[in-house]
CSV table of C-alpha atoms and ligand atoms in Angstrom, one decimal:
chain,number,residue,atom,x,y,z
F,1,MET,CA,-47.6,-25.8,74.4
F,2,LYS,CA,-49.1,-25.5,70.6
F,3,GLU,CA,-50.2,-28.4,69.1
F,4,PRO,CA,-47.5,-30.8,67.8
F,5,ILE,CA,-47.8,-30.5,64.0
F,6,GLN,CA,-47.3,-34.3,62.8
F,7,VAL,CA,-45.8,-35.6,59.3
F,8,THR,CA,-49.4,-36.3,58.1
F,9,ARG,CA,-53.0,-35.7,60.3
F,10,SER,CA,-55.9,-38.6,58.3
F,11,SER,CA,-58.6,-36.7,56.4
F,12,MET,CA,-61.9,-37.4,57.8
F,13,PRO,CA,-65.3,-37.1,55.6
F,14,ALA,CA,-67.8,-35.4,57.6
F,15,TYR,CA,-69.5,-36.8,61.3
F,16,GLU,CA,-72.8,-36.7,60.1
F,17,GLU,CA,-71.4,-38.2,56.3
F,18,TYR,CA,-70.0,-41.3,58.1
F,19,ILE,CA,-72.7,-42.2,60.3
F,20,GLU,CA,-75.3,-41.5,57.3
F,21,GLU,CA,-72.9,-44.2,55.6
F,22,ILE,CA,-72.5,-46.7,58.5
F,23,ARG,CA,-76.1,-46.5,59.4
F,24,ASP,CA,-77.5,-49.6,57.2
F,25,LEU,CA,-75.5,-52.0,59.6
F,26,TRP,CA,-77.7,-51.5,62.1
F,27,ASP,CA,-80.4,-52.9,59.7
F,28,SER,CA,-78.3,-55.9,57.8
F,29,HIS,CA,-76.2,-56.7,61.3
F,30,TRP,CA,-73.6,-57.8,58.2
F,31,LEU,CA,-70.4,-56.4,59.2
F,32,THR,CA,-68.0,-58.2,57.7
F,33,ASN,CA,-67.0,-61.1,54.9
F,34,MET,CA,-67.2,-59.9,51.4
F,35,GLY,CA,-70.5,-56.5,52.3
F,36,SER,CA,-72.8,-54.7,50.3
F,37,LYS,CA,-69.7,-51.8,51.0
F,38,HIS,CA,-67.2,-53.3,50.4
F,39,ASN,CA,-68.7,-54.8,47.3
F,40,ARG,CA,-69.6,-50.9,46.0
F,41,LEU,CA,-65.9,-50.0,47.2
F,42,ARG,CA,-64.6,-52.4,45.3
F,43,ASP,CA,-66.6,-51.4,42.5
F,44,ASP,CA,-65.9,-48.0,42.7
F,45,LEU,CA,-62.5,-48.1,42.7
F,46,ILE,CA,-62.1,-50.1,39.4
F,47,ARG,CA,-63.4,-46.9,38.2
F,48,TYR,CA,-61.5,-45.0,40.2
F,49,LEU,CA,-57.6,-46.2,39.5
F,50,LYS,CA,-58.8,-47.3,35.3
F,51,VAL,CA,-58.0,-50.9,36.6
F,52,PRO,CA,-59.4,-54.4,35.2
F,53,ASN,CA,-59.4,-55.6,38.4
F,54,LEU,CA,-58.9,-55.5,41.9
F,55,MET,CA,-59.6,-57.5,45.6
F,56,LEU,CA,-59.5,-55.5,48.2
F,57,PHE,CA,-57.8,-56.6,51.0
F,58,ALA,CA,-58.5,-55.5,54.9
F,59,ASN,CA,-54.4,-53.7,54.7
F,60,GLY,CA,-51.6,-53.1,52.3
F,61,HIS,CA,-49.0,-55.6,53.2
F,62,LEU,CA,-51.4,-57.7,53.6
F,63,ALA,CA,-52.4,-57.5,50.3
F,64,LEU,CA,-48.9,-57.9,49.0
F,65,GLU,CA,-47.9,-60.7,51.6
F,66,SER,CA,-51.1,-62.5,49.3
F,67,ALA,CA,-49.5,-61.1,46.2
F,68,ILE,CA,-46.7,-62.3,46.0
F,69,SER,CA,-48.0,-66.1,47.3
F,70,ALA,CA,-50.5,-66.1,44.7
F,71,PHE,CA,-47.4,-65.5,42.4
F,72,LYS,CA,-45.6,-68.9,43.4
F,73,LEU,CA,-42.4,-67.2,43.1
F,74,THR,CA,-39.1,-69.4,44.5
F,75,GLY,CA,-35.3,-68.3,45.2
F,76,GLU,CA,-34.2,-63.8,44.8
F,77,VAL,CA,-36.4,-61.1,44.5
F,78,ILE,CA,-34.8,-57.7,43.0
F,79,THR,CA,-36.6,-54.6,44.9
F,80,THR,CA,-35.4,-51.3,46.7
F,81,PRO,CA,-34.3,-50.8,50.1
F,82,PHE,CA,-35.2,-47.5,50.5
F,83,THR,CA,-38.8,-48.4,51.5
F,84,PHE,CA,-41.0,-48.8,53.8
F,85,ALA,CA,-40.3,-52.2,56.5
F,86,SER,CA,-43.7,-53.7,54.4
F,87,THR,CA,-41.9,-54.3,51.2
F,88,THR,CA,-38.9,-56.0,52.2
F,89,HIS,CA,-40.8,-58.3,55.2
F,90,ALA,CA,-43.0,-59.0,52.3
F,91,ILE,CA,-40.7,-61.1,50.5
F,92,VAL,CA,-38.9,-62.8,53.9
F,93,ARG,CA,-41.7,-63.6,55.1
F,94,ASN,CA,-43.0,-65.3,51.7
F,95,GLY,CA,-39.9,-67.4,51.9
F,96,LEU,CA,-38.2,-65.7,49.7
F,97,THR,CA,-34.9,-63.8,49.7
F,98,PRO,CA,-34.4,-59.7,48.5
F,99,VAL,CA,-31.6,-58.9,47.0
F,100,PHE,CA,-31.1,-54.9,47.1
F,101,CYS,CA,-30.9,-53.0,43.9
F,102,ASP,CA,-29.9,-49.3,43.9
F,103,ILE,CA,-32.3,-46.2,43.8
F,104,ASP,CA,-32.3,-43.7,41.4
F,105,PRO,CA,-30.4,-40.4,42.3
F,106,GLU,CA,-33.4,-38.3,41.5
F,107,THR,CA,-36.3,-40.1,41.5
F,108,TYR,CA,-35.7,-42.0,44.3
F,109,THR,CA,-37.8,-45.6,42.9
F,110,ILE,CA,-35.6,-48.4,41.5
F,111,ASP,CA,-32.8,-47.3,38.9
F,112,ALA,CA,-33.8,-49.7,36.9
F,113,ASP,CA,-30.8,-49.8,35.0
F,114,LYS,CA,-29.0,-51.4,37.8
F,115,ILE,CA,-31.3,-54.2,37.8
F,116,GLU,CA,-30.2,-56.6,34.5
F,117,ALA,CA,-27.0,-57.0,36.5
F,118,LEU,CA,-28.9,-58.6,39.9
F,119,ILE,CA,-30.8,-61.5,37.9
F,120,THR,CA,-29.5,-65.1,38.9
F,121,GLU,CA,-30.6,-68.6,37.8
F,122,ARG,CA,-33.4,-67.8,41.2
F,123,THR,CA,-34.5,-64.6,40.1
F,124,SER,CA,-38.1,-65.3,40.2
F,125,ALA,CA,-39.6,-61.6,40.6
F,126,ILE,CA,-38.7,-57.6,40.5
F,127,ILE,CA,-40.7,-56.2,43.8
F,128,PRO,CA,-40.4,-52.1,42.8
F,129,VAL,CA,-42.0,-49.0,44.8
F,130,HIS,CA,-43.5,-46.2,44.1
F,131,LEU,CA,-41.9,-44.2,46.6
F,132,TYR,CA,-43.7,-41.5,47.2
F,133,GLY,CA,-46.2,-41.0,44.7
F,134,ASN,CA,-43.3,-41.2,41.9
F,135,ILE,CA,-43.8,-43.5,39.4
F,136,CYS,CA,-41.1,-46.5,38.5
F,137,GLU,CA,-39.8,-46.5,34.7
F,138,VAL,CA,-41.8,-48.9,34.6
F,139,ASP,CA,-41.7,-49.6,30.5
F,140,LYS,CA,-37.3,-50.6,31.2
F,141,ILE,CA,-39.0,-52.9,33.9
F,142,GLN,CA,-40.9,-54.8,31.6
F,143,LYS,CA,-38.4,-55.4,28.9
F,144,ILE,CA,-36.4,-57.0,31.5
F,145,ALA,CA,-39.0,-59.4,32.7
F,146,GLU,CA,-40.7,-59.9,29.1
F,147,LYS,CA,-36.7,-60.7,28.3
F,148,TYR,CA,-35.4,-62.9,31.9
F,149,LYS,CA,-39.7,-64.3,32.4
F,150,LEU,CA,-39.6,-62.3,35.8
F,151,LYS,CA,-43.0,-61.2,37.7
F,152,VAL,CA,-43.5,-57.4,38.2
F,153,ILE,CA,-45.1,-56.8,41.1
F,154,TYR,CA,-45.3,-52.9,42.1
F,155,ASP,CA,-45.9,-52.0,45.2
F,156,ALA,CA,-48.2,-48.9,45.4
F,157,ALA,CA,-48.6,-48.2,48.4
F,158,HIS,CA,-48.1,-44.1,47.7
F,159,ALA,CA,-49.4,-43.8,44.3
F,160,PHE,CA,-53.2,-44.2,44.9
F,161,GLY,CA,-54.0,-42.5,42.0
F,162,THR,CA,-51.0,-41.8,40.2
F,163,THR,CA,-50.9,-41.7,36.6
F,164,LEU,CA,-48.3,-42.4,34.0
F,165,ASN,CA,-48.7,-40.4,30.2
F,166,GLY,CA,-52.5,-40.7,31.5
F,167,ILE,CA,-52.2,-44.6,32.2
F,168,GLY,CA,-53.6,-45.1,36.0
F,169,VAL,CA,-50.4,-46.8,37.9
F,170,GLY,CA,-52.3,-49.8,38.9
F,171,ASN,CA,-52.0,-50.9,34.8
F,172,PHE,CA,-48.4,-51.7,34.7
F,173,GLY,CA,-46.2,-55.3,35.8
F,174,ASP,CA,-48.8,-58.3,37.0
F,175,ALA,CA,-49.8,-56.9,39.9
F,176,ALA,CA,-49.7,-53.5,42.0
F,177,MET,CA,-50.6,-53.1,45.9
F,178,PHE,CA,-52.1,-49.9,48.0
F,179,SER,CA,-51.9,-49.3,50.8
F,180,PHE,CA,-55.4,-48.1,52.4
F,181,HIS,CA,-54.1,-46.8,55.5
F,182,ALA,CA,-54.8,-43.8,57.8
F,183,THR,CA,-52.3,-41.8,57.0
F,184,LYS,CA,-52.4,-42.7,52.9
F,185,VAL,CA,-54.0,-39.7,50.7
F,186,PHE,CA,-56.8,-42.2,50.1
F,187,HIS,CA,-57.6,-44.0,52.7
F,188,THR,CA,-60.1,-47.2,55.1
F,189,ILE,CA,-58.6,-47.2,57.8
F,190,GLU,CA,-56.7,-49.5,58.0
F,191,GLY,CA,-57.0,-51.7,54.1
F,192,GLY,CA,-55.4,-52.3,50.4
F,193,ALA,CA,-56.5,-53.1,48.1
F,194,ILE,CA,-54.6,-55.8,44.7
F,195,THR,CA,-54.9,-53.9,41.5
F,196,PHE,CA,-54.0,-57.5,38.0
F,197,SER,CA,-54.6,-58.1,34.5
F,198,LYS,CA,-55.0,-62.1,34.4
F,199,GLU,CA,-58.7,-62.3,36.0
F,200,GLU,CA,-57.4,-65.9,36.5
F,201,LEU,CA,-55.4,-64.0,40.0
F,202,ALA,CA,-58.4,-63.6,41.3
F,203,HIS,CA,-59.4,-67.3,42.5
F,204,LYS,CA,-56.3,-67.2,44.4
F,205,LEU,CA,-56.3,-64.1,45.9
F,206,TYR,CA,-59.7,-64.9,47.4
F,207,GLY,CA,-58.2,-68.0,49.0
F,208,LEU,CA,-55.4,-66.7,50.7
F,209,MET,CA,-56.9,-63.9,51.8
F,210,ASN,CA,-60.1,-65.8,53.2
F,211,PHE,CA,-58.7,-69.0,54.6
F,212,GLY,CA,-58.9,-70.7,51.1
F,213,ILE,CA,-63.2,-71.5,51.5
F,214,ARG,CA,-64.4,-72.2,48.5
F,215,ASN,CA,-68.0,-73.6,50.0
F,216,GLN,CA,-69.2,-74.5,53.0
F,217,ILE,CA,-67.2,-77.6,53.2
F,218,VAL,CA,-64.0,-77.9,50.6
F,219,VAL,CA,-61.2,-75.2,51.7
F,220,ASN,CA,-58.5,-75.9,49.3
F,221,GLU,CA,-56.3,-72.7,49.6
F,222,ILE,CA,-53.8,-72.7,52.8
F,223,GLY,CA,-55.4,-68.8,53.3
F,224,SER,CA,-54.6,-65.7,56.1
F,225,ASN,CA,-57.6,-64.0,57.1
F,226,ALA,CA,-57.2,-60.8,55.1
F,227,LYS,CA,-60.8,-59.3,54.8
F,228,MET,CA,-61.7,-55.3,54.6
F,229,ASN,CA,-64.6,-55.3,56.9
F,230,GLU,CA,-67.8,-53.0,56.2
F,231,PHE,CA,-66.4,-50.0,58.8
F,232,GLN,CA,-63.9,-50.2,56.8
F,233,ALA,CA,-65.2,-50.0,53.3
F,234,ALA,CA,-68.2,-47.4,54.7
F,235,MET,CA,-65.7,-44.9,55.3
F,236,GLY,CA,-63.7,-45.8,52.3
F,237,LEU,CA,-66.7,-45.3,50.2
F,238,CYS,CA,-66.9,-42.1,52.0
F,239,ASN,CA,-63.2,-40.7,51.3
F,240,LEU,CA,-63.4,-41.3,47.3
F,241,LYS,CA,-66.4,-38.9,47.2
F,242,HIS,CA,-63.9,-35.7,48.4
F,243,ILE,CA,-60.5,-37.8,46.5
F,244,GLU,CA,-59.9,-34.7,43.6
F,245,GLU,CA,-60.3,-31.9,46.6
F,246,GLU,CA,-57.8,-34.0,49.0
F,247,ILE,CA,-55.7,-33.9,46.1
F,248,GLN,CA,-56.4,-30.3,45.0
F,249,LYS,CA,-55.4,-29.3,48.7
F,250,ARG,CA,-52.5,-31.2,48.7
F,251,LYS,CA,-51.0,-30.0,45.7
F,252,ARG,CA,-51.4,-26.8,47.2
F,253,ILE,CA,-49.4,-27.2,50.4
F,254,TYR,CA,-46.5,-29.3,47.6
F,255,GLU,CA,-46.4,-26.5,45.5
F,256,ARG,CA,-45.5,-23.9,48.5
F,257,TYR,CA,-42.8,-25.8,49.7
F,258,TYR,CA,-42.0,-26.4,46.3
F,259,ASP,CA,-42.2,-22.9,45.6
F,260,ARG,CA,-39.9,-22.1,48.7
F,261,LEU,CA,-36.9,-25.1,48.2
F,262,SER,CA,-36.9,-25.7,44.7
F,263,GLY,CA,-33.4,-24.0,43.2
F,264,ARG,CA,-31.3,-24.0,46.5
F,265,LYS,CA,-28.2,-25.7,46.5
F,266,GLY,CA,-27.9,-28.1,48.8
F,267,ILE,CA,-31.5,-28.8,49.1
F,268,ARG,CA,-32.6,-31.9,46.6
F,269,LEU,CA,-35.9,-32.2,45.7
F,270,MET,CA,-38.0,-35.1,44.4
F,271,LYS,CA,-37.5,-35.4,40.4
F,272,LEU,CA,-41.1,-37.4,38.8
F,273,THR,CA,-40.7,-39.6,36.0
F,274,GLU,CA,-41.2,-37.8,33.4
F,275,GLY,CA,-45.4,-38.4,32.2
F,276,THR,CA,-45.9,-38.8,36.1
F,277,LYS,CA,-49.0,-37.4,37.5
F,278,THR,CA,-48.8,-37.0,41.0
F,279,ASN,CA,-51.0,-37.4,44.6
F,280,TYR,CA,-48.4,-34.7,46.4
F,281,GLY,CA,-48.4,-38.1,49.0
F,282,TYR,CA,-45.2,-37.0,50.6
F,283,PHE,CA,-42.9,-34.2,50.0
F,284,PRO,CA,-39.3,-35.5,51.0
F,285,VAL,CA,-36.1,-33.2,50.7
F,286,VAL,CA,-32.2,-33.9,51.0
F,287,PHE,CA,-30.2,-32.0,53.3
F,288,GLU,CA,-26.7,-31.7,51.8
F,289,GLU,CA,-24.8,-31.2,54.3
F,290,LYS,CA,-21.1,-30.2,52.1
F,291,GLU,CA,-23.4,-27.6,50.5
F,292,LEU,CA,-25.3,-26.5,53.0
F,293,GLY,CA,-23.6,-26.0,56.4
F,294,TYR,CA,-25.7,-28.4,58.7
F,295,ASN,CA,-26.8,-31.6,58.2
F,296,ARG,CA,-31.3,-33.1,58.2
F,297,GLU,CA,-30.3,-34.0,62.4
F,298,GLN,CA,-30.0,-30.6,62.1
F,299,VAL,CA,-33.2,-29.5,60.2
F,300,TYR,CA,-35.5,-32.4,62.3
F,301,GLU,CA,-34.2,-30.6,66.1
F,302,ALA,CA,-35.1,-27.6,65.2
F,303,LEU,CA,-38.2,-28.6,63.9
F,304,ALA,CA,-39.1,-30.6,67.1
F,305,ARG,CA,-38.1,-27.7,68.9
F,306,GLU,CA,-41.0,-26.5,67.5
F,307,ASN,CA,-43.4,-29.2,67.8
F,308,ILE,CA,-42.9,-30.1,64.2
F,309,TYR,CA,-42.8,-33.7,64.0
F,310,ALA,CA,-40.6,-34.2,60.1
F,311,ARG,CA,-40.6,-38.0,59.4
F,312,LYS,CA,-37.2,-39.6,58.4
F,313,TYR,CA,-39.1,-41.4,55.9
F,314,PHE,CA,-36.9,-44.1,54.8
F,315,TYR,CA,-33.8,-44.8,57.5
F,316,PRO,CA,-32.2,-46.3,58.0
F,317,LEU,CA,-32.4,-49.3,55.0
F,318,THR,CA,-34.8,-52.1,55.5
F,319,SER,CA,-31.0,-54.0,55.0
F,320,ASP,CA,-30.3,-52.5,57.9
F,321,PHE,CA,-32.8,-53.2,59.8
F,322,GLU,CA,-31.3,-55.5,63.2
F,323,CYS,CA,-34.0,-58.2,62.7
F,324,TYR,CA,-31.7,-58.6,59.1
F,325,ARG,CA,-28.3,-58.2,61.3
F,326,GLU,CA,-25.4,-59.5,59.0
F,327,ARG,CA,-28.2,-60.5,56.1
F,328,PHE,CA,-27.8,-58.1,53.6
F,329,ASP,CA,-24.6,-54.9,53.0
F,330,SER,CA,-26.5,-51.7,52.5
F,331,SER,CA,-23.0,-50.5,50.9
F,332,LEU,CA,-23.5,-52.4,47.0
F,333,THR,CA,-26.7,-50.1,46.8
F,334,PRO,CA,-24.4,-46.8,48.3
F,335,VAL,CA,-27.0,-44.2,46.6
F,336,ALA,CA,-29.9,-45.6,48.3
F,337,ARG,CA,-27.7,-45.0,51.5
F,338,TYR,CA,-26.8,-41.3,50.6
F,339,ILE,CA,-30.4,-40.7,49.8
F,340,ALA,CA,-31.3,-42.6,53.6
F,341,GLU,CA,-28.9,-40.4,55.2
F,342,ARG,CA,-30.2,-37.4,54.6
F,343,VAL,CA,-33.7,-37.1,53.8
F,344,LEU,CA,-36.6,-35.8,55.7
F,345,THR,CA,-39.8,-35.9,54.7
F,346,LEU,CA,-41.5,-32.6,55.9
F,347,PRO,CA,-45.6,-32.6,57.2
F,348,LEU,CA,-48.0,-32.6,53.9
F,349,TYR,CA,-51.7,-32.8,54.8
F,350,ALA,CA,-54.3,-31.1,52.8
F,351,ASP,CA,-55.4,-28.8,55.4
F,352,LEU,CA,-52.0,-27.8,56.6
F,353,GLU,CA,-51.9,-23.8,57.6
F,354,PRO,CA,-49.9,-22.3,54.8
F,355,GLU,CA,-48.5,-20.2,57.1
F,356,LEU,CA,-46.7,-23.6,58.6
F,357,VAL,CA,-45.4,-24.3,55.4
F,358,ASP,CA,-43.6,-20.8,55.4
F,359,ARG,CA,-42.4,-21.7,58.8
F,360,ILE,CA,-41.4,-25.3,58.3
F,361,CYS,CA,-39.6,-23.7,55.1
F,362,SER,CA,-37.6,-21.0,56.7
F,363,LEU,CA,-36.4,-23.4,59.6
F,364,ALA,CA,-35.4,-25.9,56.6
F,365,LEU,CA,-32.8,-23.1,55.0
F,366,ASN,CA,-32.3,-22.0,58.9
F,367,PRO,CA,-32.6,-24.6,61.5
G,1,T4K,N1,-45.0,-50.5,51.4
G,1,T4K,C1,-45.0,-49.1,51.6
G,1,T4K,C2,-43.8,-48.3,50.8
G,1,T4K,C3,-45.7,-48.5,52.8
G,1,T4K,O1,-45.3,-46.9,53.0
G,1,T4K,C4,-46.3,-48.9,53.3
G,1,T4K,C5,-47.0,-48.1,54.6
G,1,T4K,C6,-46.8,-50.2,53.4
G,1,T4K,C7,-45.8,-51.3,52.0
G,1,T4K,C8,-47.2,-51.3,54.2
G,1,T4K,O2,-49.5,-50.7,53.6
G,1,T4K,P1,-50.3,-50.2,55.4
G,1,T4K,O3,-50.6,-52.4,55.8
G,1,T4K,O4,-49.2,-50.0,56.2
G,1,T4K,O5,-51.8,-50.2,54.5
G,1,T4K,C9,-47.1,-45.5,59.0
G,1,T4K,C10,-48.3,-46.3,58.1
G,1,T4K,O6,-48.5,-46.6,59.3
G,1,T4K,C11,-47.8,-47.4,57.0
G,1,T4K,O7,-49.0,-46.9,56.4
G,1,T4K,C12,-46.9,-46.4,56.2
G,1,T4K,N2,-46.7,-46.6,54.9
G,1,T4K,C13,-45.5,-45.9,56.2
G,1,T4K,C14,-44.6,-45.0,55.4
G,1,T4K,O8,-46.6,-44.7,57.0
G,1,T4K,P2,-46.0,-45.4,60.7
G,1,T4K,O9,-45.0,-45.9,61.5
G,1,T4K,O10,-45.0,-43.6,60.3
G,1,T4K,O11,-47.1,-44.5,62.0
G,1,T4K,P3,-47.0,-43.8,62.7
G,1,T4K,O12,-48.3,-43.9,63.6
G,1,T4K,O13,-45.7,-43.3,63.2
G,1,T4K,O14,-48.2,-42.1,61.7
G,1,T4K,C15,-47.9,-41.5,61.2
G,1,T4K,C16,-48.4,-39.9,61.4
G,1,T4K,O15,-49.9,-40.2,61.2
G,1,T4K,C17,-48.0,-39.6,63.4
G,1,T4K,O16,-47.2,-38.5,63.3
G,1,T4K,C18,-49.6,-39.1,62.6
G,1,T4K,C19,-50.3,-39.7,61.6
G,1,T4K,N3,-51.4,-39.8,62.0
G,1,T4K,C20,-51.0,-41.7,62.7
G,1,T4K,C21,-52.0,-42.5,62.7
G,1,T4K,C22,-52.0,-44.0,62.8
G,1,T4K,C23,-52.5,-39.6,61.5
G,1,T4K,O17,-53.2,-38.9,61.0
G,1,T4K,N4,-53.8,-40.7,61.9
G,1,T4K,C24,-53.6,-42.2,62.5
G,1,T4K,O18,-54.8,-43.0,62.0
G,1,T4K,O19,-46.4,-45.6,59.7
């Protein structure tokens, strides 16, 4: 049996490089709670992402929950249902009501033209997702937010290192959350960050991330524990050294898929928002049965028979999750539903062999 090919595979620095990076932890015995590697990674990421402020977290989800909490939002939040569980859960776990906006049929990000109609007197924020390394229509979203005095928090879990017309994606909105999970273009095993425009937010976020502890006797925030530890930060320091090579390798795979699958009737490929420089994080393909005579499930099965595991990111829509039964109506977001029922994200990682890309494409075209 051949080794299974999964949708992604974590990139690793050389073993020796990581060992070298963690060696001094055996001298210092300082393993977590804002250690020196944590601080070094934070400063390096501020430079790499070209953002004014950044705070590291134990994972992307806790970062997003903390960002939402930091803005003291109330009532309703406009968001997308075509995303990973985390986005919607983070809103609900903050006691807020998600109001689902449909997505753009070509970029798969929130349809900015449909946001305004969903605003009520209870709306306090918009939480869009820079999905698959594509960037939302940030200017339109900002204008709406300013008109109605709403906060904008981007879920940028997929968007590490992407830019829009040369501007780092972490600069848009009031805050943005990045995931550094093992499956991401840049990872710290588990990990995440919040980037934000107003420096004052740092104090609040710090409290939320570290039990609200200000000093040994003052605890003034009902915070959580969401600190990044030194082993995570060490992995990040190593991976950051190789990030350009990682993105270039992914680009080659992405372009190979693109060459082989573009221009085919019934096969829809994601359109990047104008001005977007992506990180080649995901390769989503929408299979339209009417034109093709076969569907997404058949492609999924054909690949699985050859031990290749594409994923249905993101099906079902979060609004259709069992835990939200009877609470939302996904027929109100028909484009998101259409895409979710037909999308497959194909295997994509730095060292995926080109011959495998060719094999996957031929199965996608003839399952
Ligand atoms: N917002 C969005 C839009 C997100 O996509 C995510 C995470 C978040 C927020 C929350 O960020 P974090 O709290 O996770 O930092 C995976 C990831 O676990 C998750 O981080 C990611 N999105 C999501 C899109 O994908 P699963 O449930 O599909 O993971 P799993 O375990 O099935 O792994 C997928 C494949 O990755 C495996 O088949 C093989 C490969 N893999 C996996 C692991 C765990 C590796 O190569 N190495 C590994 O260590 O969620």
